[in-house]
Short mmCIF file of C-alpha atoms in Angstrom, two decimals:
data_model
loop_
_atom_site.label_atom_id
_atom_site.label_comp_id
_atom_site.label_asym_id
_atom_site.label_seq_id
_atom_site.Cartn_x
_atom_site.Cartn_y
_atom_site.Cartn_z
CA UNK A 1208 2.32 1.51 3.64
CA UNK A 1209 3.46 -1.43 1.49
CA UNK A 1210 0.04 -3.27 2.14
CA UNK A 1211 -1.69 -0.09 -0.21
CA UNK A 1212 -0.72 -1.52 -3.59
CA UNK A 1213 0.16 -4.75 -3.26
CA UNK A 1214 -3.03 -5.95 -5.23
CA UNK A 1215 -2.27 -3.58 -8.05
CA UNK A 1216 0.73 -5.72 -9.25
CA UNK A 1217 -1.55 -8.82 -9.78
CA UNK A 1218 -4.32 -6.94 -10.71
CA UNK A 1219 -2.38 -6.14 -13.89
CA UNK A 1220 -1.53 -9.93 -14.46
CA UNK A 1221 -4.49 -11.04 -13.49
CA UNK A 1222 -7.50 -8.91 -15.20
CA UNK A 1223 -8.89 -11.53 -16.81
CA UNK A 1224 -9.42 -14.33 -14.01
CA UNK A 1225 -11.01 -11.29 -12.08
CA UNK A 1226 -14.44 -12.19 -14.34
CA UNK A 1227 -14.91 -15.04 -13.06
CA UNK A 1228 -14.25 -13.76 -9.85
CA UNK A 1229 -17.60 -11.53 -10.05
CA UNK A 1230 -20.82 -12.59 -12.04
CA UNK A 1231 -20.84 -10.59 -15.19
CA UNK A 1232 -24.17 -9.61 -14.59
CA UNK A 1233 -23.75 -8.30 -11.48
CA UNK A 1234 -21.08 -6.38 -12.40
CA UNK A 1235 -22.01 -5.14 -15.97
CA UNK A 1236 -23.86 -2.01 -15.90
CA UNK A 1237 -24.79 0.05 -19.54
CA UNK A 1238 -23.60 3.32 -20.65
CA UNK A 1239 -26.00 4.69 -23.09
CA UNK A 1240 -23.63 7.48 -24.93
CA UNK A 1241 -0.48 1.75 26.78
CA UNK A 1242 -1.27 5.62 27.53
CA UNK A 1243 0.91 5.99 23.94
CA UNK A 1244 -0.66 3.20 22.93
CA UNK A 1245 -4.07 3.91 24.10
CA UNK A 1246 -3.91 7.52 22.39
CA UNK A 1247 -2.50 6.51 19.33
CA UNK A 1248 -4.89 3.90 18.35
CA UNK A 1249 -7.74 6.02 17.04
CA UNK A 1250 -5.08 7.07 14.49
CA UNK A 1251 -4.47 4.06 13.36
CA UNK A 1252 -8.43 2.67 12.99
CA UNK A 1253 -8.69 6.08 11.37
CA UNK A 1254 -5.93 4.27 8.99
CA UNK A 1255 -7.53 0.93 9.30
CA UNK A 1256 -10.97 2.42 8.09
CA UNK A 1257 -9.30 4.36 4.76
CA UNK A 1258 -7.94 0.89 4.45
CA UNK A 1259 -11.10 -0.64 3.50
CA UNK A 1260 -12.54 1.63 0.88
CA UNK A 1261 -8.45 1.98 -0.59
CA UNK A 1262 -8.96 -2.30 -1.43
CA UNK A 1263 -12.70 -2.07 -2.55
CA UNK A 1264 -11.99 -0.63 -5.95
CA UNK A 1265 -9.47 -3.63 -6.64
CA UNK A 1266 -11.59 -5.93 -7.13
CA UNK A 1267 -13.85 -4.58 -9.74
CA UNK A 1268 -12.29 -1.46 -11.68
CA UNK A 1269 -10.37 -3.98 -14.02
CA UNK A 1270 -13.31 -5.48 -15.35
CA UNK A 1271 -15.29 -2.06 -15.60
CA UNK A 1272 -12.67 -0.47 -17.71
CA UNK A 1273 -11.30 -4.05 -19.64
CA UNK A 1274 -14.79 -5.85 -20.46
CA UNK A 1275 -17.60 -3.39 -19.87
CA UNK A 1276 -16.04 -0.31 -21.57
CA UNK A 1277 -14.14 -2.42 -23.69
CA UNK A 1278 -10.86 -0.56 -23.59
CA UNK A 1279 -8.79 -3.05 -22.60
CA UNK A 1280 -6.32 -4.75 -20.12
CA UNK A 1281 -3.58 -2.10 -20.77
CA UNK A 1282 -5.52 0.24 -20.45
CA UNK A 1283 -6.98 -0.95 -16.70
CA UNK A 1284 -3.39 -1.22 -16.03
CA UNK A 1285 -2.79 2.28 -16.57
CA UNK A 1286 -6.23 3.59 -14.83
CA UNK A 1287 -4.91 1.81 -11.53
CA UNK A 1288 -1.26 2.77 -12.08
CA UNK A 1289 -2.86 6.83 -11.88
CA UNK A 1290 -3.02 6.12 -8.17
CA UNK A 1291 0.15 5.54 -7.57
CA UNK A 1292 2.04 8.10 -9.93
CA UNK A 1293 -0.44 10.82 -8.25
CA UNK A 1294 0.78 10.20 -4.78
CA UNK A 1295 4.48 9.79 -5.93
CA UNK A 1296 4.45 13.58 -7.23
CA UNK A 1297 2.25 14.41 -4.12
CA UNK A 1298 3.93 13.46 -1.42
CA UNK A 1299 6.97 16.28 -0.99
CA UNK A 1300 3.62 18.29 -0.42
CA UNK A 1301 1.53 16.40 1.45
CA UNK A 1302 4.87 16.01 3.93
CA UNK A 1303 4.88 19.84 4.31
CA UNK A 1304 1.34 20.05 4.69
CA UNK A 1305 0.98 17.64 7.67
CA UNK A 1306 4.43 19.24 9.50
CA UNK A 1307 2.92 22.58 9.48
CA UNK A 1308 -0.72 22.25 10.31
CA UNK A 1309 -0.69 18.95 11.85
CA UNK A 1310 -0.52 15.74 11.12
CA UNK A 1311 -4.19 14.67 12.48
CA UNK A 1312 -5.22 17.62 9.67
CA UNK A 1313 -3.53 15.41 6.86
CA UNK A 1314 -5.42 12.68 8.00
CA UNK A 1315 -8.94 13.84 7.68
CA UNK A 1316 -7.92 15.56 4.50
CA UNK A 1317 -6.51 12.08 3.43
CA UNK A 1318 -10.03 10.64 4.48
CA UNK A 1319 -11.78 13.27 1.86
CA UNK A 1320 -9.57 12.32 -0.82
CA UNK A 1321 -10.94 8.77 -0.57
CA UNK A 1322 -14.63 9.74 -0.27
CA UNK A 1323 -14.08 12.30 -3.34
CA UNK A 1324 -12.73 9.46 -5.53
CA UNK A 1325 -15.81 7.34 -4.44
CA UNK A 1326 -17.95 9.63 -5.71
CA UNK A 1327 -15.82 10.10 -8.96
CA UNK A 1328 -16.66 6.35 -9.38
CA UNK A 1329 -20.68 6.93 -8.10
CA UNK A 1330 -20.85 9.63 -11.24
CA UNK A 1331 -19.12 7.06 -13.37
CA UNK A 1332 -21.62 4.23 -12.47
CA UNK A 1333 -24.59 6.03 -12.79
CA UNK A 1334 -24.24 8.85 -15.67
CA UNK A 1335 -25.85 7.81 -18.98
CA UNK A 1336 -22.35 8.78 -20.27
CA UNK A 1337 -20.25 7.70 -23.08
CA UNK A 1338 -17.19 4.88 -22.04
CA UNK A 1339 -14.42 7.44 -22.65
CA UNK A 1340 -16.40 9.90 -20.47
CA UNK A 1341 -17.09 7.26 -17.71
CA UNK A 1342 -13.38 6.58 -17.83
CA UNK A 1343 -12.27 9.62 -17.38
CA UNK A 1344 -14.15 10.07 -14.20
CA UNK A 1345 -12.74 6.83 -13.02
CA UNK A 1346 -9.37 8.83 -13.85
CA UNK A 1347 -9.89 11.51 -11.90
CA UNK A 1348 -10.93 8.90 -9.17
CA UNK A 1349 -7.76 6.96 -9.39
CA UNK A 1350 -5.72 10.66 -9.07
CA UNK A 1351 -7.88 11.72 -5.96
CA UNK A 1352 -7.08 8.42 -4.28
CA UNK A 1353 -3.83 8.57 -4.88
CA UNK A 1354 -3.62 12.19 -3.32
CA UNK A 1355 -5.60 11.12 -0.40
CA UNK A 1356 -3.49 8.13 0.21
CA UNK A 1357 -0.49 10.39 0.64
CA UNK A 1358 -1.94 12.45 3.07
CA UNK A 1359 -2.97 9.45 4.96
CA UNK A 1360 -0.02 7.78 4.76
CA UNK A 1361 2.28 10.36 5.61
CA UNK A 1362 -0.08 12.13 8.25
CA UNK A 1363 -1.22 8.76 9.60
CA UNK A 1364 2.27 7.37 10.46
CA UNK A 1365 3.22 10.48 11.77
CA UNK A 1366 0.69 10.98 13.78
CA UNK A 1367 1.21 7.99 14.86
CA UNK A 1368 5.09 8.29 15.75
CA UNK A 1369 4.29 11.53 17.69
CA UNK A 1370 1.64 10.30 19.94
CA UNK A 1371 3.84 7.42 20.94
CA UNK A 1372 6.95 9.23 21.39
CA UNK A 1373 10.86 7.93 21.24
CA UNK A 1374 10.42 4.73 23.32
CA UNK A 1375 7.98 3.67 20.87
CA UNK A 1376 8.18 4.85 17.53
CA UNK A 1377 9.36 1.47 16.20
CA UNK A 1378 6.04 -0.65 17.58
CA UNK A 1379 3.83 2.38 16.76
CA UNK A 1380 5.22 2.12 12.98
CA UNK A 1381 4.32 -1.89 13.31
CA UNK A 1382 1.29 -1.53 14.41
CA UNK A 1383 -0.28 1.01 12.04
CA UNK A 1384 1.31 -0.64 9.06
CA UNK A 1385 -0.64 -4.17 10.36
CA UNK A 1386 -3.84 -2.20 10.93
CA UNK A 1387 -3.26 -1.04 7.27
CA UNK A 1388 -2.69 -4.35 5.60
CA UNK A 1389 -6.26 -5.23 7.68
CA UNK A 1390 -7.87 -2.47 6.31
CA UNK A 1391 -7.15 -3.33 2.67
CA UNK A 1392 -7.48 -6.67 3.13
CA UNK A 1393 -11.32 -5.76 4.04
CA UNK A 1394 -11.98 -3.34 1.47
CA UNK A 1395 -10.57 -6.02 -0.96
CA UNK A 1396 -12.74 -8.77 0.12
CA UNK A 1397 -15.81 -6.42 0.21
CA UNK A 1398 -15.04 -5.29 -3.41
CA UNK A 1399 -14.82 -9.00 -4.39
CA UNK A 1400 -18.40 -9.54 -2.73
CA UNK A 1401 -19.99 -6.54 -4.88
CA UNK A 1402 -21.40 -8.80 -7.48
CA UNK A 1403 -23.22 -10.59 -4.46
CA UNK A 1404 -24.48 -7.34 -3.06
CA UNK A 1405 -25.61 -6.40 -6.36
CA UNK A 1406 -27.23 -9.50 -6.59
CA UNK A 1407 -29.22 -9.34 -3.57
CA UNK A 1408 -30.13 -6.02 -4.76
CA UNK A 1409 -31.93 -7.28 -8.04
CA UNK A 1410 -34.14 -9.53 -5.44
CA UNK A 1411 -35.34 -6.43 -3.64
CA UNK A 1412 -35.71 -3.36 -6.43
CA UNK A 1413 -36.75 -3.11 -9.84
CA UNK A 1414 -34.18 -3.68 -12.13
CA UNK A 1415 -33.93 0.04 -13.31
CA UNK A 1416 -33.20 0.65 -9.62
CA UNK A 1417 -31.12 -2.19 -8.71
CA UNK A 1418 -26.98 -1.57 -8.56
CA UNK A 1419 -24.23 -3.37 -10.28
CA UNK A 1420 -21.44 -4.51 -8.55
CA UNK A 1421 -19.23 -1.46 -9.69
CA UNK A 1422 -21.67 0.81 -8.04
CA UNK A 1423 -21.71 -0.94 -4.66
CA UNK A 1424 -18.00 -0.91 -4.65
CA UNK A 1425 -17.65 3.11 -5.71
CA UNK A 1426 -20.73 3.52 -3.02
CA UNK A 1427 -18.24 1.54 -0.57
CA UNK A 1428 -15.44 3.57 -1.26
CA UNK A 1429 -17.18 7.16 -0.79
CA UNK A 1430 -18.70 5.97 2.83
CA UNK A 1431 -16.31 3.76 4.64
CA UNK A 1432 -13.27 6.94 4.92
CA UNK A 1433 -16.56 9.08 6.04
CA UNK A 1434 -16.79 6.66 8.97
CA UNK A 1435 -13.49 6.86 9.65
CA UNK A 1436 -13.46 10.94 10.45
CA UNK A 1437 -15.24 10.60 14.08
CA UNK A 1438 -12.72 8.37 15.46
CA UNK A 1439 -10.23 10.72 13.49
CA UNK A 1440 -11.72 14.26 15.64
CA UNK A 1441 -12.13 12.19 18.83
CA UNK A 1442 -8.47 11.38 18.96
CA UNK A 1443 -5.34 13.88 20.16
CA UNK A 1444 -4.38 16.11 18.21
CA UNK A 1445 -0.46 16.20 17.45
CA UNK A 1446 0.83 19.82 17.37
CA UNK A 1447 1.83 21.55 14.51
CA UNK A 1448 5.30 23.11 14.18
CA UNK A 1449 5.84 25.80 16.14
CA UNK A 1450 5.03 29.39 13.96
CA UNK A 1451 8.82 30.78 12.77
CA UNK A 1452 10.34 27.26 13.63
CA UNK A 1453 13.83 26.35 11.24
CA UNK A 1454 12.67 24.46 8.73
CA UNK A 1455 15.08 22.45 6.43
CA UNK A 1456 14.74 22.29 2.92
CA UNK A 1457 13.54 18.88 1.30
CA UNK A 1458 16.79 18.68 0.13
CA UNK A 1459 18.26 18.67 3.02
CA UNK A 1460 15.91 16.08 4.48
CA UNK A 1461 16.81 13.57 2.03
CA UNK A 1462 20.71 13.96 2.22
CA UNK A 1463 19.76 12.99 5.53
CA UNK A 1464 17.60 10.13 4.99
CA UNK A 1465 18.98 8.96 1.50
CA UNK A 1466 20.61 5.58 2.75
CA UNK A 1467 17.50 3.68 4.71
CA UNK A 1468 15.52 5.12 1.90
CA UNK A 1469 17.86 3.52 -0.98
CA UNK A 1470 17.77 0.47 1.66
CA UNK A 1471 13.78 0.12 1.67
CA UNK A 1472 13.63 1.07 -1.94
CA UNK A 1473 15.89 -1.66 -2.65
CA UNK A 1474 14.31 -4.38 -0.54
CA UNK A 1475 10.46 -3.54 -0.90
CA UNK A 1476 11.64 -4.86 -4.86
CA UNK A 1477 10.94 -8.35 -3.81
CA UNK A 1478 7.77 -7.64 -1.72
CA UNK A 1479 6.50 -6.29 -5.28
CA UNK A 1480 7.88 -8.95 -7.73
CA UNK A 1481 6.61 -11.31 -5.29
CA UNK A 1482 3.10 -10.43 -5.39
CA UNK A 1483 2.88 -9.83 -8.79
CA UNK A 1484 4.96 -12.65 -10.30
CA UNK A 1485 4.59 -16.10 -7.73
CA UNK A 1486 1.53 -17.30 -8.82
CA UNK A 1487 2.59 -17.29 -12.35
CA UNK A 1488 6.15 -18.93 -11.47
CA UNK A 1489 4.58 -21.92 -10.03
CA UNK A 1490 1.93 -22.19 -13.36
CA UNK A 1491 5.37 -21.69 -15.66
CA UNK A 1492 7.04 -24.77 -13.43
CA UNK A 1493 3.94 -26.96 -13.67
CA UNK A 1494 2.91 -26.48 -9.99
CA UNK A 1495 -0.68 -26.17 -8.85
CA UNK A 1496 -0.31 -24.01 -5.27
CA UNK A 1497 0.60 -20.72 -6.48
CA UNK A 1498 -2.03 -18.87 -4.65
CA UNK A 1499 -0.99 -20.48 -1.84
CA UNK A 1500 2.49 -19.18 -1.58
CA UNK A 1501 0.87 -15.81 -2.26
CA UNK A 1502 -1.35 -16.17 0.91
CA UNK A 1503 1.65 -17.80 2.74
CA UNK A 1504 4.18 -14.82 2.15
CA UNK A 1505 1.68 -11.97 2.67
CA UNK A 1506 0.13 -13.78 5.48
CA UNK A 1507 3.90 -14.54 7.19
CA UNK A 1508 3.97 -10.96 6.14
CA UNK A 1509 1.29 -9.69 8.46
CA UNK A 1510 1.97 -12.18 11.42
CA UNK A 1511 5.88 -10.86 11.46
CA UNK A 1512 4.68 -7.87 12.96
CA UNK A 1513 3.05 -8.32 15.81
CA UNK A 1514 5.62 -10.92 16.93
CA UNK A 1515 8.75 -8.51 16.66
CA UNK A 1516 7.34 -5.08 16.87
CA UNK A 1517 9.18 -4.76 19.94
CA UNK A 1518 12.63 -5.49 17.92
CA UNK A 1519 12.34 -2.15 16.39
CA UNK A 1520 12.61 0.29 19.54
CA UNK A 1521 15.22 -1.94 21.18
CA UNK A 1522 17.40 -2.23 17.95
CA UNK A 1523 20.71 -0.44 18.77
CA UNK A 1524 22.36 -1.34 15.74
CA UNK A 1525 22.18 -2.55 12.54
CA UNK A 1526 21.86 -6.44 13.21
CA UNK A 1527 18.37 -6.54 13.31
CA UNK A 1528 17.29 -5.16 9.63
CA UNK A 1529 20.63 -7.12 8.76
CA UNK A 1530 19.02 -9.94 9.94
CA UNK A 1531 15.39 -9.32 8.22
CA UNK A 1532 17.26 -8.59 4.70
CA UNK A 1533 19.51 -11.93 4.70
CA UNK A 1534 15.28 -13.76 5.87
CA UNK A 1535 14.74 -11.94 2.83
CA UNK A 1536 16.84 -12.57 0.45
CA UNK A 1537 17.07 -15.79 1.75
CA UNK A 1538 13.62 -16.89 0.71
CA UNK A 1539 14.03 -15.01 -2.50
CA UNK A 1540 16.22 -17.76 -3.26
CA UNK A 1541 14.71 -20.63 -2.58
CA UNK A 1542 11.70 -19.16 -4.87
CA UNK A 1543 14.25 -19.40 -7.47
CA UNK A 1544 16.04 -22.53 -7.20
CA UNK A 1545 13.66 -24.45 -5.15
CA UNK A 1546 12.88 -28.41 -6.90
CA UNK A 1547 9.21 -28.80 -5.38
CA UNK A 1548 6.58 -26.18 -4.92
CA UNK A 1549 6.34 -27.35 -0.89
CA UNK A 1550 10.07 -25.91 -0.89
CA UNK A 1551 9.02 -22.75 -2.64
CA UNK A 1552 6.24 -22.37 -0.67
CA UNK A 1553 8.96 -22.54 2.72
CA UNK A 1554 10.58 -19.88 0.84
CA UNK A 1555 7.91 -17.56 0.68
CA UNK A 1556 7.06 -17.73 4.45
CA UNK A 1557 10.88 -16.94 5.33
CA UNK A 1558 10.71 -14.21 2.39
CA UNK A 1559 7.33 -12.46 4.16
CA UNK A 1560 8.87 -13.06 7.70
CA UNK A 1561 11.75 -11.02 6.27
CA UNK A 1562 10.08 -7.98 4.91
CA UNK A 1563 7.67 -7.84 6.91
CA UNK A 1564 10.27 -6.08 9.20
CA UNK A 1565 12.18 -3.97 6.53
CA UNK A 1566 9.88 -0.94 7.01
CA UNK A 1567 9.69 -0.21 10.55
CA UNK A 1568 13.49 -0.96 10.97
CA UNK A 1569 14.54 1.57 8.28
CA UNK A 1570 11.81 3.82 8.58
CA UNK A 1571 13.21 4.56 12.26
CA UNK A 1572 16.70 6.20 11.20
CA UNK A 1573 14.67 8.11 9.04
CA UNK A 1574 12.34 9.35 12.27
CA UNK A 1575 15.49 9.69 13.86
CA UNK A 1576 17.56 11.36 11.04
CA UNK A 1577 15.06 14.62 10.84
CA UNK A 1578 13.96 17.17 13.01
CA UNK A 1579 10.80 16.52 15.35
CA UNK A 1580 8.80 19.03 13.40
CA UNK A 1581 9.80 17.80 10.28
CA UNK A 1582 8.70 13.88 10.70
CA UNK A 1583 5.92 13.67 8.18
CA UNK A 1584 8.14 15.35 5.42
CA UNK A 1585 10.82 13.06 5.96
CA UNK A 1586 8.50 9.98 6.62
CA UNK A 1587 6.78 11.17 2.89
CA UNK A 1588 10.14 11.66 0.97
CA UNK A 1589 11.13 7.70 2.11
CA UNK A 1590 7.97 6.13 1.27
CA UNK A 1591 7.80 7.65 -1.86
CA UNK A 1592 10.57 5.08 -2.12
CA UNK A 1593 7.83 2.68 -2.70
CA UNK A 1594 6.16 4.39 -5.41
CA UNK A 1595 9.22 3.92 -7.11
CA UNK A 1596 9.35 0.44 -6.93
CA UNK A 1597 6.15 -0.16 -8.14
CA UNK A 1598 6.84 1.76 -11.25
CA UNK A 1599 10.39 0.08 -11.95
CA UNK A 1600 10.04 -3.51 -10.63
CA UNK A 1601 7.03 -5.45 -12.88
CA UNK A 1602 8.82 -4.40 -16.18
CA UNK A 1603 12.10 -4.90 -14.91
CA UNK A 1604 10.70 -8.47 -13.69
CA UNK A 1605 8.57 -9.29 -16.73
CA UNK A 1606 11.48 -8.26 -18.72
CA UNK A 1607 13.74 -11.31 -16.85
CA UNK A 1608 11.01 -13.60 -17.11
CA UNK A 1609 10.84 -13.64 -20.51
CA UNK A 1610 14.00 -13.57 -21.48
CA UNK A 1611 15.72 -15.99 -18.79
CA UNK A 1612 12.91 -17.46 -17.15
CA UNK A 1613 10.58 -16.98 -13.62
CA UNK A 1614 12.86 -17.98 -11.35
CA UNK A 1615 15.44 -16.01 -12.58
CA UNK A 1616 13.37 -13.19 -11.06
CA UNK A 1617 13.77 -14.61 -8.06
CA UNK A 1618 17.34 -14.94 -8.09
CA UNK A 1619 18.11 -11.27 -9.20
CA UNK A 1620 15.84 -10.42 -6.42
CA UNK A 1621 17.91 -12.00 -3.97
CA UNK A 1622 20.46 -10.07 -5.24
CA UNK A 1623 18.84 -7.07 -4.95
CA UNK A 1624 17.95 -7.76 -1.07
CA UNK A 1625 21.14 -8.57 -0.24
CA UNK A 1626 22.47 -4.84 -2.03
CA UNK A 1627 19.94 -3.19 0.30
CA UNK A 1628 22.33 -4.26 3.00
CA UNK A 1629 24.80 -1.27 2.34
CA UNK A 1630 22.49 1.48 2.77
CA UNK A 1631 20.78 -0.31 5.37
CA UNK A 1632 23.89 -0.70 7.59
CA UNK A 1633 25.26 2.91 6.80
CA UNK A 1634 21.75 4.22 8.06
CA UNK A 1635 22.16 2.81 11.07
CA UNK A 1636 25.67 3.78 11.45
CA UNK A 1637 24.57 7.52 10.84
CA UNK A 1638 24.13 9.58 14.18
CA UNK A 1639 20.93 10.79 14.36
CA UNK A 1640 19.61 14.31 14.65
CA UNK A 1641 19.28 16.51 17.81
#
């Protein structure tokens, strides 16, 4: 889950780089006017699949809306920030959706949402409509994915946690998050090759027939989640709740589940200032290698997981996410007061070793702090957590940078980390639900 917007943050800082990143004419295009293992993992390629076409947009729906429609980098900022804010007020539903018909159900309804805002994008690349026309289609894109996204999240992780059952929720929650980050990670890097596509297109069709790189990233993004629904049916189904089964108010859910979702909201802070404010520490400091700490932390990020996935189920206490926050918080500060970039760049590796962890670790008292039929809804209320983040942290960072300086960001994010130790502790102090 913290893998599905973590190029949006740059994206914003970084929408002008991004045309060199993709040949202008390839891009331009004229408007005229174990067995629980074994069962579980078709839920999470189902995940790893959405994934894909979730990063292929990334890389090009900047430059559409900044340089080809001309409207600007806020307003690209604000086209992919409709994502987000649409699963945000979603998710409360989405959670009730997938408890009571299943969470498999969410899933392939999650997989629609992405292949309807692929073909929001399609209309918006082909029409012979005006810019503010084409960009609201791109709009209503943005909102579908962001829908979609909820329903896989929530749906997919749940699904997940069922099939695996108690002895391993914690792995099953590692796993599908690192299939995730894949996913995206793929869809990115096949939005960044749409120019090239495009390109090779030109060779083969007339130029009236030939695609732009837009149009090969919105065609990418209404197929791949289509490819993704047979390995979706094929897999078990989890069952819904049971018909008249108690069901607790949301309210009630996140009295329950308020401290490790305070504690995540807290600590996936630095995860987003990180990504969206490194690279442009080191340039402010006069170092060269900024990308580098980037790939570094997110890579350290990814490789956490696989190596202490098994932490998570045998956690008995509150040590372990201790442990991950202080990594955390930790590397946070040396970012900020580090003299060389080599030392910054150690920083970052601890920093992404440290997170990397956060979420499965505080996402199981939540799994454990809610009823068995009520997992999605309580697994949607703390990742919406998240969504919160990513609306408060980049102007709450920008504002610190430029009024103390980059690596003051750093430092107060240390801070921050360290705060998320309170609610992290008292969550797993909390008894959990029977």
């Amino acid at each position: 889950m913290l893998e599905a917007s973590m190029s949006i943050p740059r994206l914003l800082v970084q929408v002008e780089p991004s045309h060199a990143a993709i040949p202008p004419s390839a891009v331009r295009r004229p408007h005229s006017t174990d067995q629980p293992q074994a069962r579980r993992a078709p839920a999470g390629t189902g995940r790893d699949v959405r994934a894909g076409q979730l990063g292929a947009p990334l890389a090009v729906l900047p430059v559409r809306v900044d340089a080809d429609l001309g409207f600007g980098p806020l307003v690209a900022g604000a086209v992919l920030a409709a994502e987000g804010l649409a699963t945000l007020l979603t998710r409360p539903l989405v959670g009730r959706f997938a408890d009571r018909r299943g969470a498999r159900d969410a899933t392939m309804l999650g997989l629609f949402g992405a292949a309807i805002s692929g073909a929001f994008y399609v209309l918006a690349g082909l029409l012979p409509v005006s810019p503010i026309t084409a960009l609201g289609l791109m709009v209503i894109g943005r909102v579908a994915m962001g829908i979609g996204q909820g329903f896989l999240f929530s749906g997919g992780t749940a699904w997940a946690v069922m099939l695996a059952g108690p002895a391993q929720q914690g792995r099953a929650m590692s796993w599908v998050g690192l299939l995730f980050f894949a996913g995206i990670s793929a869809g990115a890097l096949l939005g960044g090759l749409a120019g090239d596509i495009a390109h090779l297109f030109t060779t083969l069709l007339p130029p009236q027939l030939a695609p732009d790189g837009f149009l090969v990233a919105a065609v990418i993004t209404m197929l791949v989640p289509l490819g993704g629904l047979p390995l979706v049916l094929m897999a078990q189904r989890s069952a819904p709740a049971p018909h008249g089964a108690a069901v607790l108010p949301l309210t009630a859910i996140l009295r329950a589940i308020w401290r490790p979702t305070l504690g995540f909201g807290l600590a996936v802070m630095s995860y987003i200032g990180t990504t969206s404010f490194v690279v442009l520490a080191f340039l402010h400091r006069g170092w060269h290698n900024g990308s580098i700490a980037l790939f570094v932390f997110l890579a350290a990020f990814a490789l956490a997981r696989p190596v202490f996935s098994g932490v998570c189920d045998r956690a008995a206490g509150p040590r372990p996410v201790l442990l991950a926050l202080a990594a955390l918080a930790g590397g946070m500060l040396i970012l900020g007061l580090a003299s060389d970039e080599h030392t910054a760049i150690a920083g970052a590796i601890l920093a992404g070793c440290g997170m990397s962890m956060t979420y499965p670790l505080l996402a199981l008292p939540v799994v454990r702090a809610v009823p068995a039929t009520q997992i999605a809804s309580g697994i949607g209320l703390f990742d919406a957590a998240y969504d919160v983040a990513t609306l408060i942290t980049p102007p709450l960072a920008g504002l610190i940078a430029a009024t103390v300086g980059y690596s003051a960001v750093f430092l107060v994010l240390a801070g921050i980390s360290l705060l998320a130790m309170i609610p992290a502790a008292a969550a797993w102090c909390r008894r959990p639900a029977t």
